[in-house]
JSON list of C-alpha atoms in Angstrom, two decimals:
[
{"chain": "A", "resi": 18, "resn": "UNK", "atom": "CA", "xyz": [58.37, 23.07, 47.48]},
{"chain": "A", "resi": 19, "resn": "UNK", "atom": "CA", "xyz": [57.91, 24.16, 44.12]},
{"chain": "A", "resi": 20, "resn": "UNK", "atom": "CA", "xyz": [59.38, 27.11, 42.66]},
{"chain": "A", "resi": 21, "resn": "UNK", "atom": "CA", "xyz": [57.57, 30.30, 41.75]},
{"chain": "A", "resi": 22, "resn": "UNK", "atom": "CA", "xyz": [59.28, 32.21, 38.70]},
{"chain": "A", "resi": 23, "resn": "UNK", "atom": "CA", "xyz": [58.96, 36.17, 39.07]},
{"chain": "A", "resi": 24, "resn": "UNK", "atom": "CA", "xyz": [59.45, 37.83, 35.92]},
{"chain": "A", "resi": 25, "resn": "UNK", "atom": "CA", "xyz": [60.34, 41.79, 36.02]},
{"chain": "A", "resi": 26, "resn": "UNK", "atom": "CA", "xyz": [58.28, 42.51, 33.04]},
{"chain": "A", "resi": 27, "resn": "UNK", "atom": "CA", "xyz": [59.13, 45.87, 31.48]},
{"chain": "A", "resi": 28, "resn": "UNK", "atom": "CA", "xyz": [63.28, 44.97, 32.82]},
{"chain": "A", "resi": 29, "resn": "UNK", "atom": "CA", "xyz": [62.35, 42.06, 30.75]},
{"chain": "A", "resi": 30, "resn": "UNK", "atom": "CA", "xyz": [61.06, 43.71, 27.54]},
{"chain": "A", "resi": 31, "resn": "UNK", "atom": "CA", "xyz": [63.88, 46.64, 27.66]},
{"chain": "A", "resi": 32, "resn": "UNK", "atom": "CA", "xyz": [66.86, 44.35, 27.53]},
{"chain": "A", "resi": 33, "resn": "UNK", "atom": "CA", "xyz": [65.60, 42.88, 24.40]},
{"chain": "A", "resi": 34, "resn": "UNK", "atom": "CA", "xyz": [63.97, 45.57, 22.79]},
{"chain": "A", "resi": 35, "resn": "UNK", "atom": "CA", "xyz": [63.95, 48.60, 24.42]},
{"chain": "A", "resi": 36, "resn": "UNK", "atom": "CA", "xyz": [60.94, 50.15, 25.98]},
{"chain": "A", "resi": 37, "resn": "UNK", "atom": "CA", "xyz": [60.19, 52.50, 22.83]},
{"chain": "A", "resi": 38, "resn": "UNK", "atom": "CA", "xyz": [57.23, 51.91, 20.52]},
{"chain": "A", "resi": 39, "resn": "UNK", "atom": "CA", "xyz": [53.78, 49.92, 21.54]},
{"chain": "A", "resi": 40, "resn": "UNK", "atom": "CA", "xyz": [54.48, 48.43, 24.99]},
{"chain": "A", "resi": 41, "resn": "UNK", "atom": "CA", "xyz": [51.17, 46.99, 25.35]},
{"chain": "A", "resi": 42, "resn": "UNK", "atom": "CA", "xyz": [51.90, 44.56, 22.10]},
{"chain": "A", "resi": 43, "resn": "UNK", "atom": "CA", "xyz": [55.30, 43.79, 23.74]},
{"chain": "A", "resi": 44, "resn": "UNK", "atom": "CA", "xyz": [54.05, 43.11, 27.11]},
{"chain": "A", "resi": 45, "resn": "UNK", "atom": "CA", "xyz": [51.08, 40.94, 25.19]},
{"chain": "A", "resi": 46, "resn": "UNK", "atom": "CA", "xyz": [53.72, 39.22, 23.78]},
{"chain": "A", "resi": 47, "resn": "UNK", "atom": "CA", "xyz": [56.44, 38.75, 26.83]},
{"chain": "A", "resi": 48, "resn": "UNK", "atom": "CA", "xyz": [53.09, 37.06, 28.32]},
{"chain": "A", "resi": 49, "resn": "UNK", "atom": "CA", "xyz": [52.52, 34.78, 25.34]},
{"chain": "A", "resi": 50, "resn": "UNK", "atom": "CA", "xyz": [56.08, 33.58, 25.90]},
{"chain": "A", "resi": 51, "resn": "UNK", "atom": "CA", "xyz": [55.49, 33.02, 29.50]},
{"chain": "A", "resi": 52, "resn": "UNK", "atom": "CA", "xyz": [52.68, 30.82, 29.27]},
{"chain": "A", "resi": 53, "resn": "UNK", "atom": "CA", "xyz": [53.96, 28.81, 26.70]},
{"chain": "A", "resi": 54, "resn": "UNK", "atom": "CA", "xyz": [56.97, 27.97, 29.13]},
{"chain": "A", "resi": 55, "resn": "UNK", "atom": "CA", "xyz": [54.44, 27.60, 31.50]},
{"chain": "A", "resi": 56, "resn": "UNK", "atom": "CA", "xyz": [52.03, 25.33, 29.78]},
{"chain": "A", "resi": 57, "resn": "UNK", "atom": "CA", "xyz": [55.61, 23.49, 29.16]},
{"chain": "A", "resi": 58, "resn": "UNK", "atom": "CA", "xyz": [57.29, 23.29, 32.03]},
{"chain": "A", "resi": 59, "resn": "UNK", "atom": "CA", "xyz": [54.60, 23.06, 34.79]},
{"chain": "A", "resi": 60, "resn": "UNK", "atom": "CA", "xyz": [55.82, 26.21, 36.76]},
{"chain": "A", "resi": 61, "resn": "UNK", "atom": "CA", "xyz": [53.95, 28.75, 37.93]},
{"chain": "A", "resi": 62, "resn": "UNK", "atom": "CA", "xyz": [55.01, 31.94, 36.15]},
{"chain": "A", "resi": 63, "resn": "UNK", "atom": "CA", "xyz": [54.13, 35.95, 37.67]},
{"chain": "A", "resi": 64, "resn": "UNK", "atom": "CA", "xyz": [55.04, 38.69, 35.37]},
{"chain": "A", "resi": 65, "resn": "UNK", "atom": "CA", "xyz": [55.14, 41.72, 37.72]},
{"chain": "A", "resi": 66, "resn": "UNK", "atom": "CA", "xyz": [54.88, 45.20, 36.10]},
{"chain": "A", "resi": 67, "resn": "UNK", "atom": "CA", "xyz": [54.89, 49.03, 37.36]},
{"chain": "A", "resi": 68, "resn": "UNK", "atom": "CA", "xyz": [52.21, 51.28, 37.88]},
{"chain": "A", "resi": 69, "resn": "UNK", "atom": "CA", "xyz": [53.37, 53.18, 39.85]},
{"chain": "A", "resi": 70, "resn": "UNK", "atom": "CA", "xyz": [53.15, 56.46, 37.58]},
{"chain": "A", "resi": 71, "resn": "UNK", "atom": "CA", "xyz": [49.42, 55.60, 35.96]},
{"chain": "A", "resi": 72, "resn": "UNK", "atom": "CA", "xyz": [48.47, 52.50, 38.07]},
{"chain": "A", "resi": 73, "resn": "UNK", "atom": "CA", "xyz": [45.74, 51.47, 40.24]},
{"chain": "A", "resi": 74, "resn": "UNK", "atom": "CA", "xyz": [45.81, 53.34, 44.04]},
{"chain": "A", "resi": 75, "resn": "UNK", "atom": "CA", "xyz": [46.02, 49.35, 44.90]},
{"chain": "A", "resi": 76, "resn": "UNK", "atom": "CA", "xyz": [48.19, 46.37, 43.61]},
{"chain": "A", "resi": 77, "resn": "UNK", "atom": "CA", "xyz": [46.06, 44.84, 40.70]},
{"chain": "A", "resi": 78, "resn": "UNK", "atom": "CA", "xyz": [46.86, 41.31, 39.50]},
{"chain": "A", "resi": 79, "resn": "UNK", "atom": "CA", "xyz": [44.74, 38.95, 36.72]},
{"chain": "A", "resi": 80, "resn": "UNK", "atom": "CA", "xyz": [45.53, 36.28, 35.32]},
{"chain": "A", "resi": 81, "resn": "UNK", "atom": "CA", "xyz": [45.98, 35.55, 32.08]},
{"chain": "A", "resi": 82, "resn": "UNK", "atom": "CA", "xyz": [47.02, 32.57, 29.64]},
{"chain": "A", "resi": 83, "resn": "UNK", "atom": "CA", "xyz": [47.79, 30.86, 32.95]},
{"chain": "A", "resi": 84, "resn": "UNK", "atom": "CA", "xyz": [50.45, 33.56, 34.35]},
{"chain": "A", "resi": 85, "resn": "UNK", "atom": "CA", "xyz": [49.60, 35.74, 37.06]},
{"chain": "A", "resi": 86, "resn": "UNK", "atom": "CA", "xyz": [50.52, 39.60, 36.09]},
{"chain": "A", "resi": 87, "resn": "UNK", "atom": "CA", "xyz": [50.80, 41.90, 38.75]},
{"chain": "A", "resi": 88, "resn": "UNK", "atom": "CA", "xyz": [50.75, 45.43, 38.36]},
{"chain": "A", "resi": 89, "resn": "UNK", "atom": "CA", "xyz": [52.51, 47.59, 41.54]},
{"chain": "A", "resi": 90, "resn": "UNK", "atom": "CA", "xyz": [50.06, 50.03, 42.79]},
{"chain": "A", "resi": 91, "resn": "UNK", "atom": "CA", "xyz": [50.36, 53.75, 42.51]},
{"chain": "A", "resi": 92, "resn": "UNK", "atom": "CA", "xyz": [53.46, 55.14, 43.82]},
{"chain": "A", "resi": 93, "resn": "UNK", "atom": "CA", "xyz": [54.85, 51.74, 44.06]},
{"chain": "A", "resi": 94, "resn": "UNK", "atom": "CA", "xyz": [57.57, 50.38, 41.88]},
{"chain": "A", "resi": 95, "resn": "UNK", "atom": "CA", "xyz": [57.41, 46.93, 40.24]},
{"chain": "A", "resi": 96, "resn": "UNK", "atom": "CA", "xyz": [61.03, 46.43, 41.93]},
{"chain": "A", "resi": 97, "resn": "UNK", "atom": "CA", "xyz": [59.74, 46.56, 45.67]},
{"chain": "A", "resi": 98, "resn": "UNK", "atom": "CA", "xyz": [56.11, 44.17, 44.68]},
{"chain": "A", "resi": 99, "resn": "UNK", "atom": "CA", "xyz": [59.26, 41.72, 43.25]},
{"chain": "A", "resi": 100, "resn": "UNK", "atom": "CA", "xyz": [61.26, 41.65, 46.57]},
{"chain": "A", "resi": 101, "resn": "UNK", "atom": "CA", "xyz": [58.20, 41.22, 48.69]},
{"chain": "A", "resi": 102, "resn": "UNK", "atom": "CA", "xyz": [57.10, 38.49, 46.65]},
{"chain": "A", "resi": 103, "resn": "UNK", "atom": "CA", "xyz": [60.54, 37.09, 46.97]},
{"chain": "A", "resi": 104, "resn": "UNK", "atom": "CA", "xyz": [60.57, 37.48, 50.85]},
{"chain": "A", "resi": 105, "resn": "UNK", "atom": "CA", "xyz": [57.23, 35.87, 51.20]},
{"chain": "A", "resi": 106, "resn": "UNK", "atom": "CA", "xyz": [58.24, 32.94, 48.79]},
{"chain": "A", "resi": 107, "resn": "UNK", "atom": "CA", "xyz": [61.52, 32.12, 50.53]},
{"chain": "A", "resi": 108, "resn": "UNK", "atom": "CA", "xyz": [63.76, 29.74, 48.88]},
{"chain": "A", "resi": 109, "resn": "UNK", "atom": "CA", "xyz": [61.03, 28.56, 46.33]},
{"chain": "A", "resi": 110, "resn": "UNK", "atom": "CA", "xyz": [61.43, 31.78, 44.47]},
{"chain": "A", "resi": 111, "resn": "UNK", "atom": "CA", "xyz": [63.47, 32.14, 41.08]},
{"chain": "A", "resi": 112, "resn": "UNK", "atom": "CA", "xyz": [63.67, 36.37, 40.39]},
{"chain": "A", "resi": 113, "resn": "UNK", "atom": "CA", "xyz": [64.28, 37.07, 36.74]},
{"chain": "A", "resi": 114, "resn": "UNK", "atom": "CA", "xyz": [65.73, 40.50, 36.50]},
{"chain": "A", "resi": 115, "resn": "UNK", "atom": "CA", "xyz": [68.76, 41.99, 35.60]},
{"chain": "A", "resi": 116, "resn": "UNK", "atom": "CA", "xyz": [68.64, 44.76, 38.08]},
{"chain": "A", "resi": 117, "resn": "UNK", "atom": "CA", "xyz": [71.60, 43.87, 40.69]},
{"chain": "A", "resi": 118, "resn": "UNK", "atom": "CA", "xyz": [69.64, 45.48, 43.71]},
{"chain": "A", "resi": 119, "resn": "UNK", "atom": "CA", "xyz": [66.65, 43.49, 43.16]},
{"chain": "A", "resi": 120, "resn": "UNK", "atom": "CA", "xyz": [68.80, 40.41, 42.96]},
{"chain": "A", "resi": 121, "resn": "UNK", "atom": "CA", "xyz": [70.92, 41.17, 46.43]},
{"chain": "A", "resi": 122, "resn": "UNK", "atom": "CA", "xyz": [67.93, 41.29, 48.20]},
{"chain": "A", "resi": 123, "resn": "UNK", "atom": "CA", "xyz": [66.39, 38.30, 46.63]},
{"chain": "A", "resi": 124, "resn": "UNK", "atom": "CA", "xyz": [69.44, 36.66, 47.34]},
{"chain": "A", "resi": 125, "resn": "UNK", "atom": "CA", "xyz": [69.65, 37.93, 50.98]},
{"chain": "A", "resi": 126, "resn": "UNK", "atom": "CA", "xyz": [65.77, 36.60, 51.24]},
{"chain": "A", "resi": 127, "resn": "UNK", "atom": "CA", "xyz": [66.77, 33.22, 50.27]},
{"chain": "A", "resi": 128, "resn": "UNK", "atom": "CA", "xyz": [65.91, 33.06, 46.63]},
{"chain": "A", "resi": 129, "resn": "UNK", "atom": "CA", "xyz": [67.35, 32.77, 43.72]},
{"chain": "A", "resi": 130, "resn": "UNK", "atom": "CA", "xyz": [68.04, 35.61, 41.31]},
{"chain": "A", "resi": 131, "resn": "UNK", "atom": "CA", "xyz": [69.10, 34.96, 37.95]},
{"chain": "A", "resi": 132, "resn": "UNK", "atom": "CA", "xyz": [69.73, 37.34, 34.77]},
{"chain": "A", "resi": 133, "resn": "UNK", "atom": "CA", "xyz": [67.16, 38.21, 31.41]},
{"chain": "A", "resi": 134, "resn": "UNK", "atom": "CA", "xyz": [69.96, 37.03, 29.45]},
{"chain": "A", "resi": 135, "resn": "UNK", "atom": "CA", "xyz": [70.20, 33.88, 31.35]},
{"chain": "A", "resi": 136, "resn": "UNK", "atom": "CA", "xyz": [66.14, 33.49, 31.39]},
{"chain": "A", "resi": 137, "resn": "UNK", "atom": "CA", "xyz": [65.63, 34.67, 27.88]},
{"chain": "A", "resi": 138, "resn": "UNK", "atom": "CA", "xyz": [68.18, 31.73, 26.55]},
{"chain": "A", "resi": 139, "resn": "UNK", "atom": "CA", "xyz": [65.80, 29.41, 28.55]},
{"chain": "A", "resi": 140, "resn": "UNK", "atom": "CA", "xyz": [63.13, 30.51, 26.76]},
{"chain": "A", "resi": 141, "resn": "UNK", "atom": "CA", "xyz": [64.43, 29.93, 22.96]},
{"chain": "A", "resi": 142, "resn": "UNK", "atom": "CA", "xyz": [65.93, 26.64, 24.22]},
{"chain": "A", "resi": 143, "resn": "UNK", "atom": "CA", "xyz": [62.12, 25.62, 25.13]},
{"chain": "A", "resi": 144, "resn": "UNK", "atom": "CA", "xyz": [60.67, 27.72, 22.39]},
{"chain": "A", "resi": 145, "resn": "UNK", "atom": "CA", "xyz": [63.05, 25.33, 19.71]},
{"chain": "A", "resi": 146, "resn": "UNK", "atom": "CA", "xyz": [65.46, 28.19, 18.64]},
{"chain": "A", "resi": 147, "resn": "UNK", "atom": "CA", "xyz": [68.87, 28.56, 20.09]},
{"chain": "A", "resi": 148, "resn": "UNK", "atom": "CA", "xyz": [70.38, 31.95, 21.73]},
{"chain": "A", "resi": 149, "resn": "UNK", "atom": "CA", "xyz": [73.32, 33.20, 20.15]},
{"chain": "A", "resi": 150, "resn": "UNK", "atom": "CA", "xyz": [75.90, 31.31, 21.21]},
{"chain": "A", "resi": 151, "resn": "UNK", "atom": "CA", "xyz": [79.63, 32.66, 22.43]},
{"chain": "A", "resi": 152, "resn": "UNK", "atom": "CA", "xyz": [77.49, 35.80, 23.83]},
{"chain": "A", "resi": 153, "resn": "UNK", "atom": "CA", "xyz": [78.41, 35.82, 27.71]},
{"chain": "A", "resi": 154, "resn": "UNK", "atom": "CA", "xyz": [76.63, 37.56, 29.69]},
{"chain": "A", "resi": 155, "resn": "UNK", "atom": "CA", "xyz": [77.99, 40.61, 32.35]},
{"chain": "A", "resi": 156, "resn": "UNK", "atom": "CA", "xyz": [77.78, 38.71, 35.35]},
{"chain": "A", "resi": 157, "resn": "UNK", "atom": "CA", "xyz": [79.61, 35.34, 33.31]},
{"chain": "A", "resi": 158, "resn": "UNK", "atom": "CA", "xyz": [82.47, 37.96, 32.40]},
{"chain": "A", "resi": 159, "resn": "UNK", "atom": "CA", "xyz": [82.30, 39.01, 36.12]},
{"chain": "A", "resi": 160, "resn": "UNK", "atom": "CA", "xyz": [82.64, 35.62, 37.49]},
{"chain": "A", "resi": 161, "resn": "UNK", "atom": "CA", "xyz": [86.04, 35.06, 35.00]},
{"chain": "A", "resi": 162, "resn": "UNK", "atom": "CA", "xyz": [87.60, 38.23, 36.20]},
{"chain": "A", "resi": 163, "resn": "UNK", "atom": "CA", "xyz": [87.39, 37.44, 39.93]},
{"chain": "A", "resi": 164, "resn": "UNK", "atom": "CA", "xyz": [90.75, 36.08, 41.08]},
{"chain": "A", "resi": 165, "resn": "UNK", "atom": "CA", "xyz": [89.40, 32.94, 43.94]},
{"chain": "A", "resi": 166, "resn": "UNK", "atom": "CA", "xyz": [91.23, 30.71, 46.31]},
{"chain": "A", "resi": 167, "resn": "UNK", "atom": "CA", "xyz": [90.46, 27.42, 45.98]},
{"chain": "A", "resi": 168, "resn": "UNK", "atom": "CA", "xyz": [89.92, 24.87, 43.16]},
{"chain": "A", "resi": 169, "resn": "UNK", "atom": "CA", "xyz": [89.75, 27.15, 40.42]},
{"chain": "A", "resi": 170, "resn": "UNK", "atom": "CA", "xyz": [87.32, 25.04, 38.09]},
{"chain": "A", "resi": 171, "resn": "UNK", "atom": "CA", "xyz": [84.80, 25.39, 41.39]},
{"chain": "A", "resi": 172, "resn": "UNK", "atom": "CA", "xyz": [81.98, 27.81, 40.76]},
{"chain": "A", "resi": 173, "resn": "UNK", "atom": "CA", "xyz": [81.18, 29.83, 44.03]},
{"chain": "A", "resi": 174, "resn": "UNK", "atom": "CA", "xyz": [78.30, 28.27, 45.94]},
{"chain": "A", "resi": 175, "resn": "UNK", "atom": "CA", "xyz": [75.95, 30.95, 44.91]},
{"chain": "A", "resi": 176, "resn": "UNK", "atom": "CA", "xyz": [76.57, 29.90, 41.25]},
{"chain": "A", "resi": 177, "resn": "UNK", "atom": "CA", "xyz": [76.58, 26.82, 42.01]},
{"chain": "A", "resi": 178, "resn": "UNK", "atom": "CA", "xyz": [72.91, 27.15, 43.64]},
{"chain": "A", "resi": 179, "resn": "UNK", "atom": "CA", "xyz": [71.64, 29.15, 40.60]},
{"chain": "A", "resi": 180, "resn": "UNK", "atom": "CA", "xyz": [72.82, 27.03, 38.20]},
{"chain": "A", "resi": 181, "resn": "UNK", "atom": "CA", "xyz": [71.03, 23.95, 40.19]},
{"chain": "A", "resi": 182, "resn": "UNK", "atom": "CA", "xyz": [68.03, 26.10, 39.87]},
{"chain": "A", "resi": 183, "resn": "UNK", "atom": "CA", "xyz": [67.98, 27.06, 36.29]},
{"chain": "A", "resi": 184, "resn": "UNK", "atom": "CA", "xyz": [68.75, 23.63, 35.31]},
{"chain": "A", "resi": 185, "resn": "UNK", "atom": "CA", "xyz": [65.48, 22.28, 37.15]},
{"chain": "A", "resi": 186, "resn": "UNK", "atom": "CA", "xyz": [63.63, 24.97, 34.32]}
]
């Protein structure tokens, strides 16, 4: 089965720069990004968006430069189009979003969820320009601090799983 990539678009653009300024140009460009991954890679990439203050009364999606944006109806937050897309997709679905709740239940609907910071390294490793390096991520720190039982060099199984994923990208 091949994987579907979910991309939580504005979660996406604030992590990196904020959501201040023109956030049409920014989403133009988070969109660029995508579909050269896309056009690289061979995965099929959804950028999902809100509308739910200003947005359509129904869930609009187009596509463009190859990715598939999705904008969450009226009243409707980009978070809950993301999990439903997740549930639907199963185990072929990769969630990009640093927002924990959206990755439990992605997680608890069989997919995997993996961080922007984890995502956007992806991206500048495909792109030809390397993250920063020795910068670890919140949930890398987290995964130090827990005390296991076990073979400590062992990552936990859902690690384990994610990292299978994100190496496949």
């Amino acid at each position: 089965m091949a994987i579907q990539i979910i991309v939580d678009g504005y979660n996406f653009i604030g992590s990196e720069k904020g959501l201040r300024g023109d956030i049409e140009a920014r989403r133009d460009e988070l969109i660029g990004r995508l579909a050269r991954y896309r056009a690289l890679k061979g995965y099929s990439v959804t950028a999902v968006f809100d509308g739910w203050g200003s947005g359509w009364p129904s869930e609009h999606g187009e596509l463009r430069q190859g990715v598939e944006v999705v904008f969450s109806r009226h009243g409707e937050k980009a978070d809950e189009v993301i999990v439903r897309m997740a549930e639907e997709l199963g185990s072929a679905s990769l969630v990009v979003s640093s927002d924990r709740e959206v990755a439990r239940l992605v997680r608890a609907a069989g997919g995997v969820a993996v961080s922007v910071g984890e995502f956007g390294a992806r991206l500048a490793q495909v792109a030809g320009t390397d993250p920063d390096e020795g910068v670890r991520s919140e949930e890398e720190i987290q995964v130090l601090r827990t005390e296991k039982k076990g073979n400590p060099r062992r990552l936990s199984k859902q690690e384990r799983k994610k990292r299978l994923r994100l190496n496949k990208l």
